[in-house]
């Protein structure tokens, strides 16, 4: 009661002040109008962002429960082996973040570090040892490798069932196999029996969890790399989108992109895609991460994507920022592949 009386007294004082000083009333009205416009403008700008950090965190919570279930029902703890060669600080940072993410959801992580001078034969021998280890369900070799090692030769030695990066030729071939006349049901990342490349898989998860309908849409993928461009195009095709891959030799690329309902930019060129290229209402997934000089930033640079974010966000219905869009999803999908691999391996033994 005392608090209510105090509130009523304060309101009366404000009303009396406004009656005595009409100019205060005018200023207060303008202040409220200005802040209301600012709030709604900011809310509109933020409402079309796809927040990869939030979605990745949600996936990690789901995976934590899934890991508990696998441990309780199948008696298996998912295990991920991470091989680091050399002392690159960026690679070491990536490996630490992956180990931390494993610990967060209950995956057992095994760190294997080699000096930059390790021979290719020794590295392959370790991979073959891990292939035979039933407690290891995923093997990740942190790239890049030193120049004297053939990356493809090393990666192809990983068993496809433990290739949680989804880069083995047999896993890519599985993704390319549509089986359109085999009576197979709808393609689902949750039920496929092979590993799908992490970043492309993350792009699809972002679309799905943002309520974007893929089927029947025109999709343009800018970039044709084996790591992102080709796999994400195949995933979109599996989900019944009509897919065009654009690249450095595409004629009138602006016109090609302009027809897309969904744009995936993975070309590796800073702010390459302009706002004028985007069809109004299109969804833009920006996979790129590039550094550009910026004297106003204390680091001397800032990170940008492959699309001009400030321009494209004004046209797109949904768009991923950089950073904070696709990036967080890559590790989340690595964890998901490891958990799925562990479950498939345990069920295969029954």
Short mmCIF file of C-alpha atoms in Angstrom, two decimals:
data_model
loop_
_atom_site.label_atom_id
_atom_site.label_comp_id
_atom_site.label_asym_id
_atom_site.label_seq_id
_atom_site.Cartn_x
_atom_site.Cartn_y
_atom_site.Cartn_z
CA UNK A 1 0.00 0.00 0.00
CA UNK A 2 2.85 2.34 0.85
CA UNK A 3 4.46 1.70 -2.55
CA UNK A 4 1.17 2.34 -4.36
CA UNK A 5 0.76 5.65 -2.53
CA UNK A 6 4.29 6.68 -3.48
CA UNK A 7 3.66 5.85 -7.17
CA UNK A 8 0.40 7.84 -7.15
CA UNK A 9 2.18 10.80 -5.55
CA UNK A 10 4.94 10.74 -8.19
CA UNK A 11 2.37 10.63 -11.01
CA UNK A 12 0.51 13.61 -9.48
CA UNK A 13 3.75 15.60 -9.27
CA UNK A 14 4.51 14.88 -12.94
CA UNK A 15 0.99 15.96 -14.00
CA UNK A 16 1.18 19.19 -11.96
CA UNK A 17 4.63 19.98 -13.41
CA UNK A 18 3.36 19.49 -16.94
CA UNK A 19 0.34 21.76 -16.27
CA UNK A 20 2.55 24.51 -14.82
CA UNK A 21 5.15 24.20 -17.57
CA UNK A 22 3.44 23.34 -20.93
CA UNK A 23 6.83 23.34 -22.65
CA UNK A 24 7.79 20.28 -20.60
CA UNK A 25 4.74 18.47 -21.95
CA UNK A 26 5.78 19.24 -25.52
CA UNK A 27 9.36 18.07 -24.92
CA UNK A 28 8.20 14.89 -23.19
CA UNK A 29 5.87 14.06 -26.09
CA UNK A 30 8.67 14.58 -28.61
CA UNK A 31 11.04 12.45 -26.53
CA UNK A 32 8.56 9.57 -26.39
CA UNK A 33 7.82 9.80 -30.14
CA UNK A 34 11.51 9.88 -31.04
CA UNK A 35 12.41 6.89 -28.88
CA UNK A 36 9.38 4.97 -30.11
CA UNK A 37 10.44 5.51 -33.74
CA UNK A 38 14.04 4.57 -32.91
CA UNK A 39 12.92 1.42 -31.13
CA UNK A 40 10.63 0.25 -33.92
CA UNK A 41 13.26 1.08 -36.56
CA UNK A 42 15.90 -0.88 -34.68
CA UNK A 43 13.45 -3.72 -34.09
CA UNK A 44 12.69 -3.87 -37.82
CA UNK A 45 16.39 -3.91 -38.72
CA UNK A 46 17.09 -6.72 -36.24
CA UNK A 47 13.99 -8.77 -37.04
CA UNK A 48 15.37 -10.04 -40.35
CA UNK A 49 18.66 -11.28 -38.92
CA UNK A 50 19.24 -15.03 -38.71
CA UNK A 51 21.15 -15.40 -35.46
CA UNK A 52 23.55 -18.32 -35.84
CA UNK A 53 24.78 -18.02 -32.24
CA UNK A 54 21.28 -18.56 -30.84
CA UNK A 55 20.45 -21.43 -33.21
CA UNK A 56 23.80 -23.16 -32.57
CA UNK A 57 23.25 -22.88 -28.82
CA UNK A 58 19.80 -24.45 -29.21
CA UNK A 59 21.32 -27.34 -31.18
CA UNK A 60 23.96 -27.91 -28.49
CA UNK A 61 21.21 -28.17 -25.87
CA UNK A 62 19.41 -30.74 -28.02
CA UNK A 63 22.63 -32.69 -28.56
CA UNK A 64 23.35 -32.73 -24.82
CA UNK A 65 20.08 -34.58 -24.29
CA UNK A 66 20.80 -36.87 -27.23
CA UNK A 67 24.24 -37.77 -25.82
CA UNK A 68 22.65 -38.61 -22.45
CA UNK A 69 20.12 -40.83 -24.20
CA UNK A 70 22.82 -42.66 -26.17
CA UNK A 71 24.84 -43.25 -23.01
CA UNK A 72 21.83 -44.56 -21.09
CA UNK A 73 20.21 -46.70 -23.80
CA UNK A 74 23.21 -47.87 -25.83
CA UNK A 75 26.03 -47.64 -23.29
CA UNK A 76 28.18 -45.57 -25.64
CA UNK A 77 29.95 -42.25 -25.15
CA UNK A 78 30.45 -40.44 -28.47
CA UNK A 79 34.15 -39.82 -29.11
CA UNK A 80 35.88 -37.31 -31.39
CA UNK A 81 39.60 -37.43 -32.22
CA UNK A 82 41.11 -34.12 -33.33
CA UNK A 83 44.53 -34.12 -34.99
CA UNK A 84 46.56 -30.90 -34.96
CA UNK A 85 49.78 -30.62 -36.97
CA UNK A 86 52.14 -27.72 -36.35
CA UNK A 87 51.81 -24.65 -34.17
CA UNK A 88 49.58 -22.29 -36.15
CA UNK A 89 47.80 -20.14 -33.60
CA UNK A 90 44.59 -19.95 -35.61
CA UNK A 91 44.44 -23.74 -35.98
CA UNK A 92 45.17 -24.22 -32.27
CA UNK A 93 42.35 -21.78 -31.44
CA UNK A 94 39.90 -23.69 -33.64
CA UNK A 95 40.90 -26.99 -32.03
CA UNK A 96 40.44 -25.59 -28.52
CA UNK A 97 36.96 -24.33 -29.39
CA UNK A 98 36.01 -27.75 -30.76
CA UNK A 99 37.27 -29.52 -27.62
CA UNK A 100 35.38 -27.04 -25.44
CA UNK A 101 32.19 -27.65 -27.40
CA UNK A 102 32.63 -31.42 -27.02
CA UNK A 103 33.02 -31.10 -23.26
CA UNK A 104 29.91 -28.91 -23.09
CA UNK A 105 27.60 -31.58 -24.50
CA UNK A 106 29.30 -34.70 -23.14
CA UNK A 107 31.39 -35.90 -26.10
CA UNK A 108 34.78 -37.41 -25.24
CA UNK A 109 37.45 -35.52 -27.18
CA UNK A 110 40.87 -36.95 -27.91
CA UNK A 111 43.59 -34.45 -28.84
CA UNK A 112 46.53 -35.64 -30.92
CA UNK A 113 49.23 -33.04 -31.59
CA UNK A 114 52.16 -33.41 -33.97
CA UNK A 115 55.03 -31.08 -34.84
CA UNK A 116 55.01 -29.52 -38.31
CA UNK A 117 57.80 -31.93 -39.29
CA UNK A 118 55.66 -35.07 -38.88
CA UNK A 119 55.81 -37.36 -41.89
CA UNK A 120 52.78 -38.16 -44.00
CA UNK A 121 53.28 -41.86 -43.30
CA UNK A 122 53.17 -41.32 -39.53
CA UNK A 123 50.03 -39.23 -39.83
CA UNK A 124 48.28 -41.85 -41.97
CA UNK A 125 49.33 -44.61 -39.54
CA UNK A 126 47.64 -42.71 -36.69
CA UNK A 127 44.47 -42.26 -38.76
CA UNK A 128 44.33 -45.99 -39.50
CA UNK A 129 44.76 -46.68 -35.78
CA UNK A 130 41.85 -44.35 -34.99
CA UNK A 131 39.75 -45.97 -37.73
CA UNK A 132 40.06 -49.25 -35.84
CA UNK A 133 39.32 -47.76 -32.40
CA UNK A 134 35.68 -48.48 -31.42
CA UNK A 135 35.69 -45.62 -28.90
CA UNK A 136 36.35 -43.08 -31.66
CA UNK A 137 33.29 -42.17 -33.73
CA UNK A 138 34.66 -39.11 -35.48
CA UNK A 139 38.09 -38.13 -36.80
CA UNK A 140 38.95 -34.54 -37.65
CA UNK A 141 42.25 -33.41 -39.15
CA UNK A 142 42.64 -29.67 -38.64
CA UNK A 143 43.54 -27.94 -41.90
CA UNK A 144 45.73 -26.60 -43.38
CA UNK A 145 48.51 -29.19 -43.19
CA UNK A 146 52.20 -28.43 -43.85
CA UNK A 147 53.23 -28.27 -47.50
CA UNK A 148 55.03 -31.62 -47.54
CA UNK A 149 51.81 -33.47 -46.71
CA UNK A 150 49.16 -34.26 -49.34
CA UNK A 151 45.92 -33.15 -47.65
CA UNK A 152 43.67 -35.20 -49.92
CA UNK A 153 45.70 -38.34 -49.40
CA UNK A 154 45.43 -37.92 -45.64
CA UNK A 155 41.72 -37.04 -45.57
CA UNK A 156 40.79 -39.91 -47.86
CA UNK A 157 42.35 -42.35 -45.39
CA UNK A 158 39.71 -41.49 -42.80
CA UNK A 159 36.97 -44.10 -42.72
CA UNK A 160 33.81 -42.63 -44.31
CA UNK A 161 31.83 -43.62 -41.21
CA UNK A 162 34.17 -41.48 -39.07
CA UNK A 163 34.61 -38.63 -41.57
CA UNK A 164 32.66 -36.08 -39.50
CA UNK A 165 33.85 -33.28 -41.79
CA UNK A 166 31.88 -34.96 -44.59
CA UNK A 167 34.69 -34.51 -47.12
CA UNK A 168 35.43 -38.13 -48.06
CA UNK A 169 34.54 -38.87 -51.72
CA UNK A 170 32.16 -41.65 -50.68
CA UNK A 171 30.20 -39.30 -48.42
CA UNK A 172 30.03 -36.67 -51.14
CA UNK A 173 28.86 -39.36 -53.58
CA UNK A 174 26.10 -40.35 -51.17
CA UNK A 175 24.95 -36.74 -51.07
CA UNK A 176 24.87 -36.63 -54.87
CA UNK A 177 22.72 -39.76 -55.07
CA UNK A 178 19.12 -38.57 -55.15
CA UNK A 179 17.47 -42.00 -55.56
CA UNK A 180 14.53 -40.12 -57.00
CA UNK A 181 12.98 -43.30 -58.43
CA UNK A 182 13.64 -45.50 -55.42
CA UNK A 183 10.62 -44.52 -53.38
CA UNK A 184 12.73 -42.85 -50.74
CA UNK A 185 10.93 -40.45 -48.40
CA UNK A 186 11.79 -36.78 -47.88
CA UNK A 187 15.50 -36.04 -47.41
CA UNK A 188 16.27 -35.34 -43.75
CA UNK A 189 19.61 -34.47 -42.15
CA UNK A 190 18.42 -36.25 -39.01
CA UNK A 191 18.02 -39.63 -40.70
CA UNK A 192 20.72 -39.87 -43.40
CA UNK A 193 23.15 -42.75 -42.88
CA UNK A 194 26.29 -40.84 -43.91
CA UNK A 195 28.14 -37.68 -42.90
CA UNK A 196 27.31 -34.36 -44.57
CA UNK A 197 29.84 -31.52 -44.78
CA UNK A 198 29.47 -29.31 -41.70
CA UNK A 199 29.17 -25.77 -43.10
CA UNK A 200 26.66 -26.68 -45.87
CA UNK A 201 24.66 -28.67 -43.33
CA UNK A 202 24.69 -25.63 -41.06
CA UNK A 203 23.27 -23.48 -43.87
CA UNK A 204 20.29 -25.81 -44.26
CA UNK A 205 19.71 -25.91 -40.50
CA UNK A 206 19.64 -22.10 -40.44
CA UNK A 207 17.01 -22.08 -43.17
CA UNK A 208 14.90 -24.79 -41.57
CA UNK A 209 15.01 -23.31 -38.08
CA UNK A 210 14.15 -19.86 -39.44
CA UNK A 211 10.98 -21.20 -41.05
CA UNK A 212 12.20 -20.90 -44.65
CA UNK A 213 10.46 -23.26 -47.07
CA UNK A 214 13.09 -24.63 -49.48
CA UNK A 215 10.97 -26.85 -51.69
CA UNK A 216 10.02 -25.28 -55.00
CA UNK A 217 12.21 -22.21 -54.48
CA UNK A 218 14.82 -20.80 -56.86
CA UNK A 219 18.21 -21.05 -55.13
CA UNK A 220 21.50 -19.58 -56.34
CA UNK A 221 24.78 -20.74 -54.82
CA UNK A 222 27.69 -18.40 -55.54
CA UNK A 223 30.87 -20.46 -55.43
CA UNK A 224 31.71 -24.03 -56.45
CA UNK A 225 34.21 -25.24 -53.85
CA UNK A 226 34.22 -28.84 -52.67
CA UNK A 227 33.88 -27.68 -49.07
CA UNK A 228 30.82 -25.42 -49.38
CA UNK A 229 29.54 -24.58 -52.87
CA UNK A 230 29.02 -28.06 -54.32
CA UNK A 231 27.69 -29.72 -51.13
CA UNK A 232 25.25 -26.92 -50.29
CA UNK A 233 23.95 -26.98 -53.87
CA UNK A 234 23.40 -30.74 -53.56
CA UNK A 235 21.62 -30.29 -50.22
CA UNK A 236 19.31 -27.65 -51.68
CA UNK A 237 18.61 -29.97 -54.61
CA UNK A 238 17.83 -32.82 -52.20
CA UNK A 239 15.28 -30.52 -50.59
CA UNK A 240 13.62 -29.93 -53.99
CA UNK A 241 14.89 -26.44 -54.71
CA UNK A 242 15.74 -25.48 -58.28
CA UNK A 243 19.46 -24.77 -57.97
CA UNK A 244 21.86 -22.66 -60.01
CA UNK A 245 25.59 -22.55 -59.23
CA UNK A 246 27.20 -19.23 -60.14
CA UNK A 247 30.97 -18.73 -60.28
CA UNK A 248 33.76 -16.56 -61.65
CA UNK A 249 32.88 -17.43 -65.27
CA UNK A 250 29.13 -16.84 -64.94
CA UNK A 251 27.90 -14.24 -67.42
CA UNK A 252 25.78 -11.42 -66.00
CA UNK A 253 25.99 -12.85 -62.48
CA UNK A 254 23.84 -10.01 -61.14
CA UNK A 255 20.90 -11.13 -63.29
CA UNK A 256 21.39 -14.75 -62.20
CA UNK A 257 21.38 -13.84 -58.50
CA UNK A 258 18.44 -11.48 -58.95
CA UNK A 259 16.06 -14.35 -59.72
CA UNK A 260 16.85 -16.26 -56.53
CA UNK A 261 14.50 -16.78 -53.61
CA UNK A 262 17.47 -18.15 -51.64
CA UNK A 263 21.04 -16.91 -52.11
CA UNK A 264 24.03 -18.72 -50.59
CA UNK A 265 27.22 -16.70 -50.99
CA UNK A 266 30.41 -18.74 -50.65
CA UNK A 267 32.78 -17.09 -53.11
CA UNK A 268 35.49 -15.83 -50.75
CA UNK A 269 35.40 -12.20 -51.92
CA UNK A 270 34.63 -9.42 -49.47
CA UNK A 271 31.21 -7.81 -49.98
CA UNK A 272 31.00 -9.20 -53.51
CA UNK A 273 27.19 -9.42 -53.62
CA UNK A 274 25.50 -6.02 -53.77
CA UNK A 275 22.08 -5.06 -52.50
CA UNK A 276 20.91 -4.33 -56.04
CA UNK A 277 21.49 -8.01 -56.89
CA UNK A 278 18.98 -9.28 -54.34
CA UNK A 279 15.35 -9.90 -55.20
CA UNK A 280 13.10 -8.17 -52.65
CA UNK A 281 12.12 -10.66 -49.97
CA UNK A 282 14.88 -13.15 -50.78
CA UNK A 283 16.75 -15.04 -48.04
CA UNK A 284 20.52 -14.50 -47.96
CA UNK A 285 22.95 -16.95 -46.34
CA UNK A 286 26.46 -15.46 -46.19
CA UNK A 287 29.12 -18.15 -45.74
CA UNK A 288 32.09 -15.87 -46.40
CA UNK A 289 34.39 -14.41 -43.77
CA UNK A 290 36.93 -11.85 -44.92
CA UNK A 291 39.01 -9.18 -43.21
CA UNK A 292 39.07 -5.64 -44.60
CA UNK A 293 41.17 -2.71 -43.41
CA UNK A 294 39.37 -0.45 -40.95
CA UNK A 295 41.27 2.32 -39.18
CA UNK A 296 38.32 2.90 -36.82
CA UNK A 297 38.65 -0.61 -35.36
CA UNK A 298 41.32 -1.11 -32.71
CA UNK A 299 42.46 -4.25 -34.53
CA UNK A 300 42.98 -2.28 -37.72
CA UNK A 301 40.51 -4.45 -39.58
CA UNK A 302 36.95 -5.76 -39.41
CA UNK A 303 35.31 -8.97 -40.53
CA UNK A 304 32.81 -8.95 -43.39
CA UNK A 305 31.07 -11.57 -45.46
CA UNK A 306 30.74 -12.18 -49.17
CA UNK A 307 27.67 -9.93 -49.35
CA UNK A 308 27.43 -6.22 -48.69
CA UNK A 309 25.46 -6.59 -45.50
CA UNK A 310 24.32 -2.98 -45.08
CA UNK A 311 22.88 -2.97 -48.60
CA UNK A 312 21.45 -6.48 -48.69
CA UNK A 313 19.71 -6.32 -45.31
CA UNK A 314 17.50 -3.54 -46.66
CA UNK A 315 16.16 -5.86 -49.38
CA UNK A 316 16.30 -9.39 -47.96
CA UNK A 317 13.54 -10.85 -45.81
CA UNK A 318 16.16 -12.79 -43.84
CA UNK A 319 19.96 -12.51 -43.79
CA UNK A 320 22.87 -13.94 -41.80
CA UNK A 321 25.34 -11.45 -40.32
CA UNK A 322 29.12 -11.93 -40.32
CA UNK A 323 30.27 -12.84 -37.77
CA UNK A 324 27.48 -14.57 -35.88
CA UNK A 325 25.64 -16.22 -38.74
CA UNK A 326 26.94 -19.37 -40.43
CA UNK A 327 30.18 -19.56 -38.43
CA UNK A 328 28.78 -20.88 -35.12
CA UNK A 329 26.86 -23.56 -37.02
CA UNK A 330 29.97 -25.31 -38.35
CA UNK A 331 31.08 -26.59 -34.94
CA UNK A 332 27.47 -27.40 -34.00
CA UNK A 333 27.21 -29.61 -37.11
CA UNK A 334 30.55 -31.25 -36.32
CA UNK A 335 29.13 -32.23 -32.94
CA UNK A 336 25.91 -33.43 -34.55
CA UNK A 337 27.83 -35.61 -37.03
CA UNK A 338 29.86 -37.14 -34.19
CA UNK A 339 26.76 -37.93 -32.13
CA UNK A 340 24.94 -39.40 -35.13
CA UNK A 341 28.01 -41.47 -36.02
CA UNK A 342 28.20 -42.86 -32.49
CA UNK A 343 24.53 -43.85 -32.56
CA UNK A 344 24.84 -45.54 -35.98
CA UNK A 345 27.94 -47.46 -34.84
CA UNK A 346 26.24 -48.64 -31.64
CA UNK A 347 23.07 -49.74 -33.43
CA UNK A 348 25.10 -51.61 -36.07
CA UNK A 349 26.56 -53.84 -33.34
CA UNK A 350 23.14 -54.92 -32.11
#
